[in-house]
């Protein structure tokens, strides 16, 4: 009897998300049945249980919902925020480009994708209007 | 607790598996979620009916919280005890002592 074929081809939603991210696109899912915006990527809608989900590219625009300053290394504190994307999902990420203590709830931010240790990572900077 | 007292003390009312065999390209959370979804449906329930969670994994320090968020459930009972491969036997034993 042959062993199951291991195709090594990404198939899960999370793998799809990271493949898109590596290609420079921040993607979220939307439920085709109830319209719920979904992040992190998952196999079914957490709101209505539907297996029918579509992908869409996020605008990357969002608002700081809440935040903290991490002081593991005292000389290099950094921000971690929960960002509410305009599409209606929340994701965690660093707000960069300003002192961590200067980040405030309600600030408008824009996502960008950087390379950190060979992996794509979403970080945020203040929008021009801010 | 004796074997006789254990008998019928808890009931498995739905089961589900996912990713058995080849699950290449799926995260452990995706496999868990699909198995959980199958089990919930097998029990004739909806995910929103679920008010308790027992789960164990070594990939996150607060794994049960990740699962709660992922499945969008609001359990009043959570057991995240991790005692290796026998975790899930322990998870079923705990409710018999409540």
PDB file of C-alpha atoms in Angstrom:
ATOM      1  CA  UNK A   1       0.000   0.000   0.000  1.00  0.00           C
ATOM      2  CA  UNK A   2       1.358   3.390  -0.977  1.00  0.00           C
ATOM      3  CA  UNK A   3       1.815   6.132   1.595  1.00  0.00           C
ATOM      4  CA  UNK A   4      -0.387   9.212   1.161  1.00  0.00           C
ATOM      5  CA  UNK A   5       1.063  11.569  -1.418  1.00  0.00           C
ATOM      6  CA  UNK A   6       2.655  14.624   0.156  1.00  0.00           C
ATOM      7  CA  UNK A   7       2.350  17.371  -2.432  1.00  0.00           C
ATOM      8  CA  UNK A   8       3.873  20.042  -0.138  1.00  0.00           C
ATOM      9  CA  UNK A   9       1.512  22.524  -1.789  1.00  0.00           C
ATOM     10  CA  UNK A  10       0.019  25.130   0.552  1.00  0.00           C
ATOM     11  CA  UNK A  11      -3.678  24.490   0.849  1.00  0.00           C
ATOM     12  CA  UNK A  12      -4.917  25.982   4.086  1.00  0.00           C
ATOM     13  CA  UNK A  13      -6.239  29.523   4.463  1.00  0.00           C
ATOM     14  CA  UNK A  14      -3.318  30.481   6.691  1.00  0.00           C
ATOM     15  CA  UNK A  15      -0.831  29.267   4.085  1.00  0.00           C
ATOM     16  CA  UNK A  16      -2.715  31.240   1.433  1.00  0.00           C
ATOM     17  CA  UNK A  17      -2.550  34.345   3.626  1.00  0.00           C
ATOM     18  CA  UNK A  18       1.198  34.114   4.164  1.00  0.00           C
ATOM     19  CA  UNK A  19       1.847  33.335   0.491  1.00  0.00           C
ATOM     20  CA  UNK A  20      -0.018  36.531  -0.456  1.00  0.00           C
ATOM     21  CA  UNK A  21       1.775  38.481   2.263  1.00  0.00           C
ATOM     22  CA  UNK A  22       5.148  37.316   0.933  1.00  0.00           C
ATOM     23  CA  UNK A  23       4.011  38.625  -2.461  1.00  0.00           C
ATOM     24  CA  UNK A  24       3.270  42.019  -0.913  1.00  0.00           C
ATOM     25  CA  UNK A  25      -0.484  41.751  -0.447  1.00  0.00           C
ATOM     26  CA  UNK A  26      -2.324  42.001   2.871  1.00  0.00           C
ATOM     27  CA  UNK A  27      -5.413  39.862   2.413  1.00  0.00           C
ATOM     28  CA  UNK A  28      -8.483  39.365   4.542  1.00  0.00           C
ATOM     29  CA  UNK A  29     -11.400  37.038   4.013  1.00  0.00           C
ATOM     30  CA  UNK A  30     -15.060  37.863   3.660  1.00  0.00           C
ATOM     31  CA  UNK A  31     -17.942  35.482   4.181  1.00  0.00           C
ATOM     32  CA  UNK A  32     -19.892  34.979   0.952  1.00  0.00           C
ATOM     33  CA  UNK A  33     -23.032  34.212   2.946  1.00  0.00           C
ATOM     34  CA  UNK A  34     -23.170  36.795   5.753  1.00  0.00           C
ATOM     35  CA  UNK A  35     -20.618  39.362   4.570  1.00  0.00           C
ATOM     36  CA  UNK A  36     -18.601  39.165   7.800  1.00  0.00           C
ATOM     37  CA  UNK A  37     -14.987  40.332   7.430  1.00  0.00           C
ATOM     38  CA  UNK A  38     -12.569  37.719   8.764  1.00  0.00           C
ATOM     39  CA  UNK A  39      -9.030  37.851  10.144  1.00  0.00           C
ATOM     40  CA  UNK A  40      -6.962  35.766  10.846  1.00  0.00           C
ATOM     41  CA  UNK A  41      -7.567  33.613   7.828  1.00  0.00           C
ATOM     42  CA  UNK A  42      -9.545  30.498   8.660  1.00  0.00           C
ATOM     43  CA  UNK A  43     -11.454  27.685   6.977  1.00  0.00           C
ATOM     44  CA  UNK A  44     -14.990  28.782   7.863  1.00  0.00           C
ATOM     45  CA  UNK A  45     -16.873  31.865   8.935  1.00  0.00           C
ATOM     46  CA  UNK A  46     -16.703  32.361  12.719  1.00  0.00           C
ATOM     47  CA  UNK A  47     -19.974  34.304  12.531  1.00  0.00           C
ATOM     48  CA  UNK A  48     -22.250  32.005  10.513  1.00  0.00           C
ATOM     49  CA  UNK A  49     -20.244  28.775  10.005  1.00  0.00           C
ATOM     50  CA  UNK A  50     -20.226  29.090   6.205  1.00  0.00           C
ATOM     51  CA  UNK A  51     -17.439  27.362   4.296  1.00  0.00           C
ATOM     52  CA  UNK A  52     -17.856  29.839   1.447  1.00  0.00           C
ATOM     53  CA  UNK A  53     -15.259  32.569   1.972  1.00  0.00           C
ATOM     54  CA  UNK A  54     -13.650  34.936  -0.497  1.00  0.00           C
ATOM     55  CA  UNK A  55     -10.355  36.800  -0.365  1.00  0.00           C
ATOM     56  CA  UNK A  56      -9.980  40.529  -0.741  1.00  0.00           C
ATOM     57  CA  UNK A  57      -6.990  42.811  -0.479  1.00  0.00           C
ATOM     58  CA  UNK A  58      -7.181  45.034   2.579  1.00  0.00           C
ATOM     59  CA  UNK A  59      -6.712  48.756   2.081  1.00  0.00           C
ATOM     60  CA  UNK A  60      -4.170  48.632   4.905  1.00  0.00           C
ATOM     61  CA  UNK A  61      -5.802  51.687   6.445  1.00  0.00           C
ATOM     62  CA  UNK A  62      -6.897  51.425  10.032  1.00  0.00           C
ATOM     63  CA  UNK A  63      -7.255  52.991  13.452  1.00  0.00           C
ATOM     64  CA  UNK A  64      -5.361  52.275  16.672  1.00  0.00           C
ATOM     65  CA  UNK A  65      -7.881  50.445  18.855  1.00  0.00           C
ATOM     66  CA  UNK A  66      -5.589  49.870  21.827  1.00  0.00           C
ATOM     67  CA  UNK A  67      -1.877  49.696  22.502  1.00  0.00           C
ATOM     68  CA  UNK A  68       0.940  48.957  24.853  1.00  0.00           C
ATOM     69  CA  UNK A  69       4.648  49.656  25.079  1.00  0.00           C
ATOM     70  CA  UNK A  70       6.895  46.637  25.475  1.00  0.00           C
ATOM     71  CA  UNK A  71       9.994  47.275  27.573  1.00  0.00           C
ATOM     72  CA  UNK A  72      11.708  43.912  27.482  1.00  0.00           C
ATOM     73  CA  UNK A  73      14.814  45.790  26.398  1.00  0.00           C
ATOM     74  CA  UNK A  74      14.747  49.050  28.322  1.00  0.00           C
ATOM     75  CA  UNK A  75      16.893  50.973  25.868  1.00  0.00           C
ATOM     76  CA  UNK A  76      14.724  49.857  22.953  1.00  0.00           C
ATOM     77  CA  UNK A  77      11.051  49.992  23.926  1.00  0.00           C
ATOM     78  CA  UNK A  78       8.600  49.255  21.135  1.00  0.00           C
ATOM     79  CA  UNK A  79       4.899  49.634  20.520  1.00  0.00           C
ATOM     80  CA  UNK A  80       2.397  46.853  20.017  1.00  0.00           C
ATOM     81  CA  UNK A  81      -1.065  47.938  18.974  1.00  0.00           C
ATOM     82  CA  UNK A  82      -4.333  46.346  18.092  1.00  0.00           C
ATOM     83  CA  UNK A  83      -5.328  47.980  14.830  1.00  0.00           C
ATOM     84  CA  UNK A  84      -8.887  48.031  13.590  1.00  0.00           C
ATOM     85  CA  UNK A  85      -8.646  47.891   9.814  1.00  0.00           C
ATOM     86  CA  UNK A  86     -11.228  49.880   7.881  1.00  0.00           C
ATOM     87  CA  UNK A  87     -12.649  46.577   6.616  1.00  0.00           C
ATOM     88  CA  UNK A  88     -13.754  45.837  10.199  1.00  0.00           C
ATOM     89  CA  UNK A  89     -11.197  43.315  11.431  1.00  0.00           C
ATOM     90  CA  UNK A  90      -8.568  43.788  14.107  1.00  0.00           C
ATOM     91  CA  UNK A  91      -4.950  42.779  13.810  1.00  0.00           C
ATOM     92  CA  UNK A  92      -1.955  43.177  16.073  1.00  0.00           C
ATOM     93  CA  UNK A  93       1.144  44.981  14.934  1.00  0.00           C
ATOM     94  CA  UNK A  94       3.799  47.533  15.752  1.00  0.00           C
ATOM     95  CA  UNK A  95       3.238  51.202  15.013  1.00  0.00           C
ATOM     96  CA  UNK A  96       6.620  52.438  13.849  1.00  0.00           C
ATOM     97  CA  UNK A  97       8.166  55.752  12.927  1.00  0.00           C
ATOM     98  CA  UNK A  98       7.223  57.511  16.159  1.00  0.00           C
ATOM     99  CA  UNK A  99       8.175  56.976  19.813  1.00  0.00           C
ATOM    100  CA  UNK A 100       6.104  54.152  21.316  1.00  0.00           C
ATOM    101  CA  UNK A 101       4.754  56.460  24.027  1.00  0.00           C
ATOM    102  CA  UNK A 102       3.489  58.847  21.330  1.00  0.00           C
ATOM    103  CA  UNK A 103       1.101  56.281  19.861  1.00  0.00           C
ATOM    104  CA  UNK A 104      -2.469  57.090  20.898  1.00  0.00           C
ATOM    105  CA  UNK A 105      -5.808  55.357  20.598  1.00  0.00           C
ATOM    106  CA  UNK A 106      -7.717  56.596  17.571  1.00  0.00           C
ATOM    107  CA  UNK A 107      -4.671  57.460  15.445  1.00  0.00           C
ATOM    108  CA  UNK A 108      -5.007  56.650  11.770  1.00  0.00           C
ATOM    109  CA  UNK A 109      -2.402  54.234  10.473  1.00  0.00           C
ATOM    110  CA  UNK A 110      -1.355  52.574   7.239  1.00  0.00           C
ATOM    111  CA  UNK A 111      -0.036  49.033   6.977  1.00  0.00           C
ATOM    112  CA  UNK A 112       3.136  48.114   5.181  1.00  0.00           C
ATOM    113  CA  UNK A 113       4.853  44.784   4.788  1.00  0.00           C
ATOM    114  CA  UNK A 114       8.472  44.518   5.873  1.00  0.00           C
ATOM    115  CA  UNK A 115      10.949  41.669   5.900  1.00  0.00           C
ATOM    116  CA  UNK A 116      11.814  40.571   9.416  1.00  0.00           C
ATOM    117  CA  UNK A 117      14.212  37.680   9.693  1.00  0.00           C
ATOM    118  CA  UNK A 118      13.336  36.502   6.203  1.00  0.00           C
ATOM    119  CA  UNK A 119       9.596  36.522   6.876  1.00  0.00           C
ATOM    120  CA  UNK A 120       7.012  39.101   5.811  1.00  0.00           C
ATOM    121  CA  UNK A 121       5.636  41.136   8.707  1.00  0.00           C
ATOM    122  CA  UNK A 122       2.860  43.727   8.770  1.00  0.00           C
ATOM    123  CA  UNK A 123       3.789  46.962  10.536  1.00  0.00           C
ATOM    124  CA  UNK A 124       1.966  50.287  10.694  1.00  0.00           C
ATOM    125  CA  UNK A 125       2.953  53.928  10.290  1.00  0.00           C
ATOM    126  CA  UNK A 126       0.857  57.047  10.798  1.00  0.00           C
ATOM    127  CA  UNK A 127      -1.051  58.157   7.716  1.00  0.00           C
ATOM    128  CA  UNK A 128      -0.015  61.406   6.060  1.00  0.00           C
ATOM    129  CA  UNK A 129      -3.139  63.136   7.332  1.00  0.00           C
ATOM    130  CA  UNK A 130      -2.346  62.344  10.961  1.00  0.00           C
TER     131      UNK A 130
ATOM    132  CA  UNK B   1     -13.286   7.248  41.591  1.00  0.00           C
ATOM    133  CA  UNK B   2     -13.865   3.632  40.647  1.00  0.00           C
ATOM    134  CA  UNK B   3     -14.374   2.350  37.105  1.00  0.00           C
ATOM    135  CA  UNK B   4     -18.026   1.700  37.932  1.00  0.00           C
ATOM    136  CA  UNK B   5     -18.537   5.280  39.076  1.00  0.00           C
ATOM    137  CA  UNK B   6     -16.870   6.581  35.932  1.00  0.00           C
ATOM    138  CA  UNK B   7     -19.237   4.636  33.706  1.00  0.00           C
ATOM    139  CA  UNK B   8     -21.735   7.035  32.156  1.00  0.00           C
ATOM    140  CA  UNK B   9     -20.397   9.995  34.148  1.00  0.00           C
ATOM    141  CA  UNK B  10     -19.551  11.870  30.956  1.00  0.00           C
ATOM    142  CA  UNK B  11     -20.760  11.314  27.413  1.00  0.00           C
ATOM    143  CA  UNK B  12     -19.163  11.944  24.049  1.00  0.00           C
ATOM    144  CA  UNK B  13     -22.093  13.206  21.994  1.00  0.00           C
ATOM    145  CA  UNK B  14     -20.277  14.217  18.831  1.00  0.00           C
ATOM    146  CA  UNK B  15     -16.973  13.367  17.227  1.00  0.00           C
ATOM    147  CA  UNK B  16     -14.937  14.829  14.413  1.00  0.00           C
ATOM    148  CA  UNK B  17     -11.507  14.400  12.909  1.00  0.00           C
ATOM    149  CA  UNK B  18      -9.663  16.355  10.252  1.00  0.00           C
ATOM    150  CA  UNK B  19      -6.330  16.137   8.527  1.00  0.00           C
ATOM    151  CA  UNK B  20      -5.741  12.509   9.369  1.00  0.00           C
ATOM    152  CA  UNK B  21      -3.150  11.246   6.922  1.00  0.00           C
ATOM    153  CA  UNK B  22      -1.952  14.057   4.696  1.00  0.00           C
ATOM    154  CA  UNK B  23      -2.606  17.535   6.043  1.00  0.00           C
ATOM    155  CA  UNK B  24       0.207  19.304   4.269  1.00  0.00           C
ATOM    156  CA  UNK B  25      -0.272  23.041   4.126  1.00  0.00           C
ATOM    157  CA  UNK B  26      -2.788  23.277   6.958  1.00  0.00           C
ATOM    158  CA  UNK B  27      -1.963  24.821  10.324  1.00  0.00           C
ATOM    159  CA  UNK B  28      -2.733  22.935  13.519  1.00  0.00           C
ATOM    160  CA  UNK B  29      -5.432  25.503  14.263  1.00  0.00           C
ATOM    161  CA  UNK B  30      -7.110  24.920  10.906  1.00  0.00           C
ATOM    162  CA  UNK B  31      -7.114  21.180  11.495  1.00  0.00           C
ATOM    163  CA  UNK B  32      -8.480  21.660  15.011  1.00  0.00           C
ATOM    164  CA  UNK B  33     -11.203  23.998  13.752  1.00  0.00           C
ATOM    165  CA  UNK B  34     -12.374  21.650  11.020  1.00  0.00           C
ATOM    166  CA  UNK B  35     -12.430  18.715  13.457  1.00  0.00           C
ATOM    167  CA  UNK B  36     -14.319  20.802  16.028  1.00  0.00           C
ATOM    168  CA  UNK B  37     -16.805  21.967  13.397  1.00  0.00           C
ATOM    169  CA  UNK B  38     -17.429  18.375  12.323  1.00  0.00           C
ATOM    170  CA  UNK B  39     -17.904  17.251  15.936  1.00  0.00           C
ATOM    171  CA  UNK B  40     -20.325  20.086  16.698  1.00  0.00           C
ATOM    172  CA  UNK B  41     -22.406  19.238  13.645  1.00  0.00           C
ATOM    173  CA  UNK B  42     -22.219  15.532  14.517  1.00  0.00           C
ATOM    174  CA  UNK B  43     -23.797  16.388  17.872  1.00  0.00           C
ATOM    175  CA  UNK B  44     -26.573  18.273  16.102  1.00  0.00           C
ATOM    176  CA  UNK B  45     -25.376  21.561  17.562  1.00  0.00           C
ATOM    177  CA  UNK B  46     -24.149  24.923  16.304  1.00  0.00           C
ATOM    178  CA  UNK B  47     -20.772  26.388  17.239  1.00  0.00           C
ATOM    179  CA  UNK B  48     -22.642  29.129  19.122  1.00  0.00           C
ATOM    180  CA  UNK B  49     -24.139  26.427  21.388  1.00  0.00           C
ATOM    181  CA  UNK B  50     -20.700  25.498  22.704  1.00  0.00           C
ATOM    182  CA  UNK B  51     -20.180  26.684  26.287  1.00  0.00           C
ATOM    183  CA  UNK B  52     -17.124  24.666  27.249  1.00  0.00           C
ATOM    184  CA  UNK B  53     -13.717  23.971  25.768  1.00  0.00           C
ATOM    185  CA  UNK B  54     -10.941  21.503  26.540  1.00  0.00           C
ATOM    186  CA  UNK B  55      -7.871  21.648  24.350  1.00  0.00           C
ATOM    187  CA  UNK B  56      -4.128  21.103  24.612  1.00  0.00           C
ATOM    188  CA  UNK B  57      -1.236  22.040  22.356  1.00  0.00           C
ATOM    189  CA  UNK B  58       2.398  22.918  22.962  1.00  0.00           C
ATOM    190  CA  UNK B  59       2.585  25.530  20.205  1.00  0.00           C
ATOM    191  CA  UNK B  60       1.210  28.427  22.273  1.00  0.00           C
ATOM    192  CA  UNK B  61       1.425  29.319  25.948  1.00  0.00           C
ATOM    193  CA  UNK B  62      -2.242  30.256  26.132  1.00  0.00           C
ATOM    194  CA  UNK B  63      -3.542  27.944  23.443  1.00  0.00           C
ATOM    195  CA  UNK B  64      -7.157  27.726  24.729  1.00  0.00           C
ATOM    196  CA  UNK B  65      -7.548  31.501  24.302  1.00  0.00           C
ATOM    197  CA  UNK B  66      -6.406  31.244  20.691  1.00  0.00           C
ATOM    198  CA  UNK B  67      -8.976  28.514  20.115  1.00  0.00           C
ATOM    199  CA  UNK B  68     -11.751  30.542  21.760  1.00  0.00           C
ATOM    200  CA  UNK B  69     -11.053  33.477  19.475  1.00  0.00           C
ATOM    201  CA  UNK B  70     -10.664  31.323  16.387  1.00  0.00           C
ATOM    202  CA  UNK B  71     -13.926  29.431  16.888  1.00  0.00           C
ATOM    203  CA  UNK B  72     -15.710  32.587  18.102  1.00  0.00           C
ATOM    204  CA  UNK B  73     -17.142  30.825  21.145  1.00  0.00           C
ATOM    205  CA  UNK B  74     -17.757  32.138  24.672  1.00  0.00           C
ATOM    206  CA  UNK B  75     -17.104  29.187  26.965  1.00  0.00           C
ATOM    207  CA  UNK B  76     -17.763  29.377  30.687  1.00  0.00           C
ATOM    208  CA  UNK B  77     -15.631  26.252  31.184  1.00  0.00           C
ATOM    209  CA  UNK B  78     -12.071  25.984  29.841  1.00  0.00           C
ATOM    210  CA  UNK B  79      -9.566  23.209  30.448  1.00  0.00           C
ATOM    211  CA  UNK B  80      -6.150  23.719  28.915  1.00  0.00           C
ATOM    212  CA  UNK B  81      -4.332  21.137  30.990  1.00  0.00           C
ATOM    213  CA  UNK B  82      -1.421  19.700  29.072  1.00  0.00           C
ATOM    214  CA  UNK B  83      -0.115  16.386  30.356  1.00  0.00           C
ATOM    215  CA  UNK B  84       1.084  15.146  26.999  1.00  0.00           C
ATOM    216  CA  UNK B  85      -0.789  12.518  25.023  1.00  0.00           C
ATOM    217  CA  UNK B  86      -3.072  11.727  27.923  1.00  0.00           C
ATOM    218  CA  UNK B  87      -4.280  15.342  28.139  1.00  0.00           C
ATOM    219  CA  UNK B  88      -7.533  14.480  26.451  1.00  0.00           C
ATOM    220  CA  UNK B  89      -8.310  11.625  28.824  1.00  0.00           C
ATOM    221  CA  UNK B  90      -7.718  14.089  31.654  1.00  0.00           C
ATOM    222  CA  UNK B  91     -10.031  16.581  29.982  1.00  0.00           C
ATOM    223  CA  UNK B  92     -12.839  14.023  30.001  1.00  0.00           C
ATOM    224  CA  UNK B  93     -12.123  13.018  33.594  1.00  0.00           C
ATOM    225  CA  UNK B  94     -12.351  16.551  34.994  1.00  0.00           C
ATOM    226  CA  UNK B  95     -16.108  17.054  34.453  1.00  0.00           C
ATOM    227  CA  UNK B  96     -16.843  13.861  36.418  1.00  0.00           C
ATOM    228  CA  UNK B  97     -15.418  15.552  39.498  1.00  0.00           C
ATOM    229  CA  UNK B  98     -17.505  18.706  39.282  1.00  0.00           C
TER     230      UNK B  98
END
